[in-house]
Structure formats: C-alpha cells, structure tokens
PDB file of C-alpha atoms in Angstrom:
ATOM      1  CA  MET A 287      48.007  33.196   3.430  1.00 80.00           C
ATOM      2  CA  ALA A 288      46.580  32.388   6.816  1.00 80.00           C
ATOM      3  CA  THR A 289      42.958  31.543   7.515  1.00 78.00           C
ATOM      4  CA  ARG A 290      40.866  33.371  10.107  1.00 74.00           C
ATOM      5  CA  ASN A 291      41.007  30.342  12.418  1.00 72.00           C
ATOM      6  CA  GLU A 292      44.808  30.278  12.140  1.00 77.00           C
ATOM      7  CA  VAL A 293      45.088  33.972  12.984  1.00 82.00           C
ATOM      8  CA  PHE A 294      42.442  33.881  15.745  1.00 80.00           C
ATOM      9  CA  PRO A 295      42.459  30.344  17.189  1.00 82.00           C
ATOM     10  CA  SER A 296      39.691  29.444  19.617  1.00 88.00           C
ATOM     11  CA  ARG A 297      39.971  27.150  22.611  1.00 92.00           C
ATOM     12  CA  PHE A 298      36.359  26.109  22.034  1.00 95.00           C
ATOM     13  CA  LEU A 299      34.888  23.757  19.436  1.00 96.00           C
ATOM     14  CA  LYS A 300      32.827  25.210  16.623  1.00 94.00           C
ATOM     15  CA  SER A 301      30.543  23.346  14.259  1.00 95.00           C
ATOM     16  CA  GLY A 302      33.054  23.794  11.440  1.00 93.00           C
ATOM     17  CA  ASP A 303      35.689  21.918  13.461  1.00 93.00           C
ATOM     18  CA  LEU A 304      33.605  18.753  12.994  1.00 96.00           C
ATOM     19  CA  ARG A 305      33.900  19.075   9.190  1.00 94.00           C
ATOM     20  CA  GLY A 306      30.403  17.756   8.605  1.00 95.00           C
ATOM     21  CA  LYS A 307      30.738  14.466  10.484  1.00 95.00           C
ATOM     22  CA  PRO A 308      29.967  13.168  13.989  1.00 96.00           C
ATOM     23  CA  TYR A 309      32.661  12.314  16.528  1.00 96.00           C
ATOM     24  CA  ILE A 310      32.445  10.038  19.547  1.00 96.00           C
ATOM     25  CA  VAL A 311      34.341  11.525  22.478  1.00 97.00           C
ATOM     26  CA  GLN A 312      34.923  10.632  26.113  1.00 97.00           C
ATOM     27  CA  ILE A 313      34.278  13.303  28.726  1.00 98.00           C
ATOM     28  CA  LYS A 314      37.396  14.097  30.736  1.00 98.00           C
ATOM     29  CA  ASP A 315      35.969  16.890  32.915  1.00 98.00           C
ATOM     30  CA  ALA A 316      32.917  19.163  33.148  1.00 98.00           C
ATOM     31  CA  PRO A 317      33.776  22.170  35.327  1.00 98.00           C
ATOM     32  CA  GLN A 318      31.816  25.389  35.744  1.00 97.00           C
ATOM     33  CA  GLU A 319      33.686  28.339  34.214  1.00 97.00           C
ATOM     34  CA  THR A 320      32.930  32.027  33.900  1.00 96.00           C
ATOM     35  CA  LEU A 321      32.850  32.979  30.215  1.00 95.00           C
ATOM     36  CA  ASN A 322      32.189  36.177  28.302  1.00 91.00           C
ATOM     37  CA  ALA A 323      28.757  36.164  26.666  1.00 85.00           C
ATOM     38  CA  PRO A 324      28.077  37.858  23.303  1.00 80.00           C
ATOM     39  CA  ASP A 325      26.338  40.709  25.158  1.00 87.00           C
ATOM     40  CA  GLY A 326      29.534  41.453  27.102  1.00 89.00           C
ATOM     41  CA  GLN A 327      28.251  39.971  30.360  1.00 93.00           C
ATOM     42  CA  LYS A 328      30.071  37.203  32.204  1.00 95.00           C
ATOM     43  CA  ARG A 329      28.130  33.956  32.634  1.00 94.00           C
ATOM     44  CA  ALA A 330      28.790  30.677  34.419  1.00 95.00           C
ATOM     45  CA  LYS A 331      28.767  27.760  31.963  1.00 96.00           C
ATOM     46  CA  THR A 332      29.529  24.078  32.194  1.00 98.00           C
ATOM     47  CA  VAL A 333      32.431  23.386  29.840  1.00 98.00           C
ATOM     48  CA  LEU A 334      33.135  19.872  28.555  1.00 98.00           C
ATOM     49  CA  TYR A 335      36.735  18.765  28.164  1.00 98.00           C
ATOM     50  CA  PHE A 336      37.433  15.557  26.257  1.00 98.00           C
ATOM     51  CA  VAL A 337      40.133  12.916  26.548  1.00 97.00           C
ATOM     52  CA  GLY A 338      42.763  13.571  23.887  1.00 94.00           C
ATOM     53  CA  ALA A 339      41.027  16.661  22.430  1.00 95.00           C
ATOM     54  CA  LYS A 340      42.576  20.110  22.125  1.00 94.00           C
ATOM     55  CA  LYS A 341      39.333  22.086  22.295  1.00 96.00           C
ATOM     56  CA  ALA A 342      36.536  22.212  24.845  1.00 97.00           C
ATOM     57  CA  LEU A 343      32.780  22.700  24.405  1.00 98.00           C
ATOM     58  CA  PRO A 344      30.803  25.188  26.529  1.00 97.00           C
ATOM     59  CA  LEU A 345      27.275  23.887  27.003  1.00 98.00           C
ATOM     60  CA  ASN A 346      24.036  25.690  26.299  1.00 95.00           C
ATOM     61  CA  LYS A 347      20.800  24.405  27.890  1.00 96.00           C
ATOM     62  CA  VAL A 348      19.973  22.040  25.007  1.00 97.00           C
ATOM     63  CA  ASN A 349      23.396  20.375  25.076  1.00 98.00           C
ATOM     64  CA  TRP A 350      23.525  20.333  28.904  1.00 98.00           C
ATOM     65  CA  ASP A 351      20.214  18.447  28.940  1.00 98.00           C
ATOM     66  CA  ALA A 352      21.469  16.043  26.253  1.00 98.00           C
ATOM     67  CA  VAL A 353      24.544  15.167  28.328  1.00 98.00           C
ATOM     68  CA  ALA A 354      22.398  14.829  31.471  1.00 98.00           C
ATOM     69  CA  ASP A 355      20.140  12.365  29.628  1.00 98.00           C
ATOM     70  CA  ILE A 356      23.220  10.263  28.841  1.00 97.00           C
ATOM     71  CA  ALA A 357      25.354  10.677  31.971  1.00 98.00           C
ATOM     72  CA  GLY A 358      22.968  11.792  34.734  1.00 97.00           C
ATOM     73  CA  GLY A 359      22.014  15.126  36.238  1.00 96.00           C
ATOM     74  CA  ASP A 360      25.200  15.726  38.271  1.00 97.00           C
ATOM     75  CA  THR A 361      28.218  16.981  36.311  1.00 97.00           C
ATOM     76  CA  GLU A 362      30.544  15.252  38.785  1.00 97.00           C
ATOM     77  CA  ASP A 363      29.328  11.934  37.301  1.00 97.00           C
ATOM     78  CA  TRP A 364      29.990  12.921  33.673  1.00 98.00           C
ATOM     79  CA  PRO A 365      33.726  12.141  33.335  1.00 98.00           C
ATOM     80  CA  GLY A 366      34.262   8.795  31.628  1.00 97.00           C
ATOM     81  CA  HIS A 367      30.986   8.863  29.690  1.00 98.00           C
ATOM     82  CA  ARG A 368      31.081   8.704  25.911  1.00 97.00           C
ATOM     83  CA  ILE A 369      28.943  11.042  23.841  1.00 98.00           C
ATOM     84  CA  GLU A 370      28.606  11.810  20.167  1.00 97.00           C
ATOM     85  CA  LEU A 371      29.092  15.363  18.910  1.00 97.00           C
ATOM     86  CA  TYR A 372      27.455  16.086  15.581  1.00 97.00           C
ATOM     87  CA  PRO A 373      27.067  19.176  13.395  1.00 97.00           C
ATOM     88  CA  THR A 374      23.587  20.426  12.560  1.00 98.00           C
ATOM     89  CA  LYS A 375      21.614  23.671  12.247  1.00 97.00           C
ATOM     90  CA  THR A 376      19.487  25.645  14.676  1.00 96.00           C
ATOM     91  CA  GLU A 377      17.570  28.892  14.360  1.00 95.00           C
ATOM     92  CA  MET A 378      18.980  32.084  15.842  1.00 90.00           C
ATOM     93  CA  GLY A 379      17.435  35.448  15.213  1.00 91.00           C
ATOM     94  CA  GLY A 380      15.123  33.879  12.653  1.00 95.00           C
ATOM     95  CA  LYS A 381      18.018  32.521  10.580  1.00 96.00           C
ATOM     96  CA  PRO A 382      19.507  29.026  10.386  1.00 97.00           C
ATOM     97  CA  VAL A 383      23.002  28.819  11.889  1.00 96.00           C
ATOM     98  CA  ASP A 384      25.484  25.977  12.293  1.00 97.00           C
ATOM     99  CA  CYS A 385      25.746  24.362  15.709  1.00 97.00           C
ATOM    100  CA  ILE A 386      27.026  21.307  17.576  1.00 98.00           C
ATOM    101  CA  ARG A 387      24.545  18.955  19.238  1.00 98.00           C
ATOM    102  CA  ILE A 388      25.043  15.937  21.486  1.00 98.00           C
ATOM    103  CA  ARG A 389      23.490  12.456  21.422  1.00 98.00           C
ATOM    104  CA  PRO A 390      24.331   8.982  22.714  1.00 97.00           C
ATOM    105  CA  PRO A 391      26.923   7.255  20.515  1.00 94.00           C
ATOM    106  CA  HIS A 392      25.313   5.227  17.730  1.00 82.00           C
ATOM    107  CA  LYS A 393      25.721   1.547  18.568  1.00 65.00           C
ATOM    108  CA  GLN A 394      26.184   0.568  14.929  1.00 51.00           C
ATOM    109  CA  GLN A 395      29.037   3.043  14.478  1.00 50.00           C
ATOM    110  CA  PRO A 396      32.414   1.344  15.034  1.00 50.00           C
ATOM    111  CA  GLN A 397      34.227   2.609  18.110  1.00 49.00           C
ATOM    112  CA  PRO A 398      37.524   4.353  17.458  1.00 49.00           C
ATOM    113  CA  GLU A 399      40.658   2.552  18.604  1.00 47.00           C
ATOM    114  CA  GLN A 400      41.602   5.501  20.829  1.00 47.00           C
ATOM    115  CA  ASP A 401      39.404   7.055  23.498  1.00 46.00           C
ATOM    116  CA  ASN A 402      38.483   9.736  20.954  1.00 50.00           C
ATOM    117  CA  GLU A 403      38.551   9.857  17.231  1.00 56.00           C
ATOM    118  CA  GLU A 404      40.645  12.980  16.826  1.00 68.00           C
ATOM    119  CA  ILE A 405      38.574  16.022  15.961  1.00 75.00           C
ATOM    120  CA  PRO A 406      40.413  17.950  13.257  1.00 63.00           C
ATOM    121  CA  THR A 407      41.287  21.382  14.658  1.00 53.00           C
TER     122      THR A 407
END
C-alpha cells in the first residue's frame, strides 16, 4: 500500500517531514513566488530553498520575521545563513495544529558534517 504522501507528494516541507526533531539547514535561496492560498487566491510568498534539501518552505509572517532576525531584513542577504527548523504547534481556527518554526541554530547542538542534516522526506 502507498501512503498519502507517496501518492500526493508535496514540494513543500510539512511539520511531519521533520519527524519530531529539529534540523539545522543552510539557506540556498529565498525568492518571491506566487502560490495558491487555501482560499483559492494567488499570493506572493517568500520561499526558502535549502542546500542539499529536496523540499522548500514557504514563509508565513512569523517565520519570515524569525529569518529576518537571524539573517537581516533583506531576503537577498539570506543565502548562506544557517537556521534551525523545528516542529511545534500553533493555534488555527481555535484548534492546535502542527507547524514548522524557525530559530537560530543552538550552539550546543553539534553541527552536521554536511551543509544540512538531511531532512527525511
């Protein structure tokens, strides 16, 4: 049998892709892209691409601000910066839902030998 993710693969990271643990990644690019929103509208979003990763991460305001705190307020300066992606929960429609958040890499966490510890996808 195939899983839903195998039948309908996504090009974007989801909280479940992190399998409950944080990952330190290096930003490869942060272009603006037009994406379909849940309401059917098209919206411009900054999308993070990572060195060595298969999936990208579209940014909401919270995550955009978190990257800006780490790498500066201009997305052109973001490539090369390392960030930590971690799974957590947020509230949506009054219910807790899984999400990905961004923070500076923990200094005590050993750095992976590669640019990125491979995110299992």
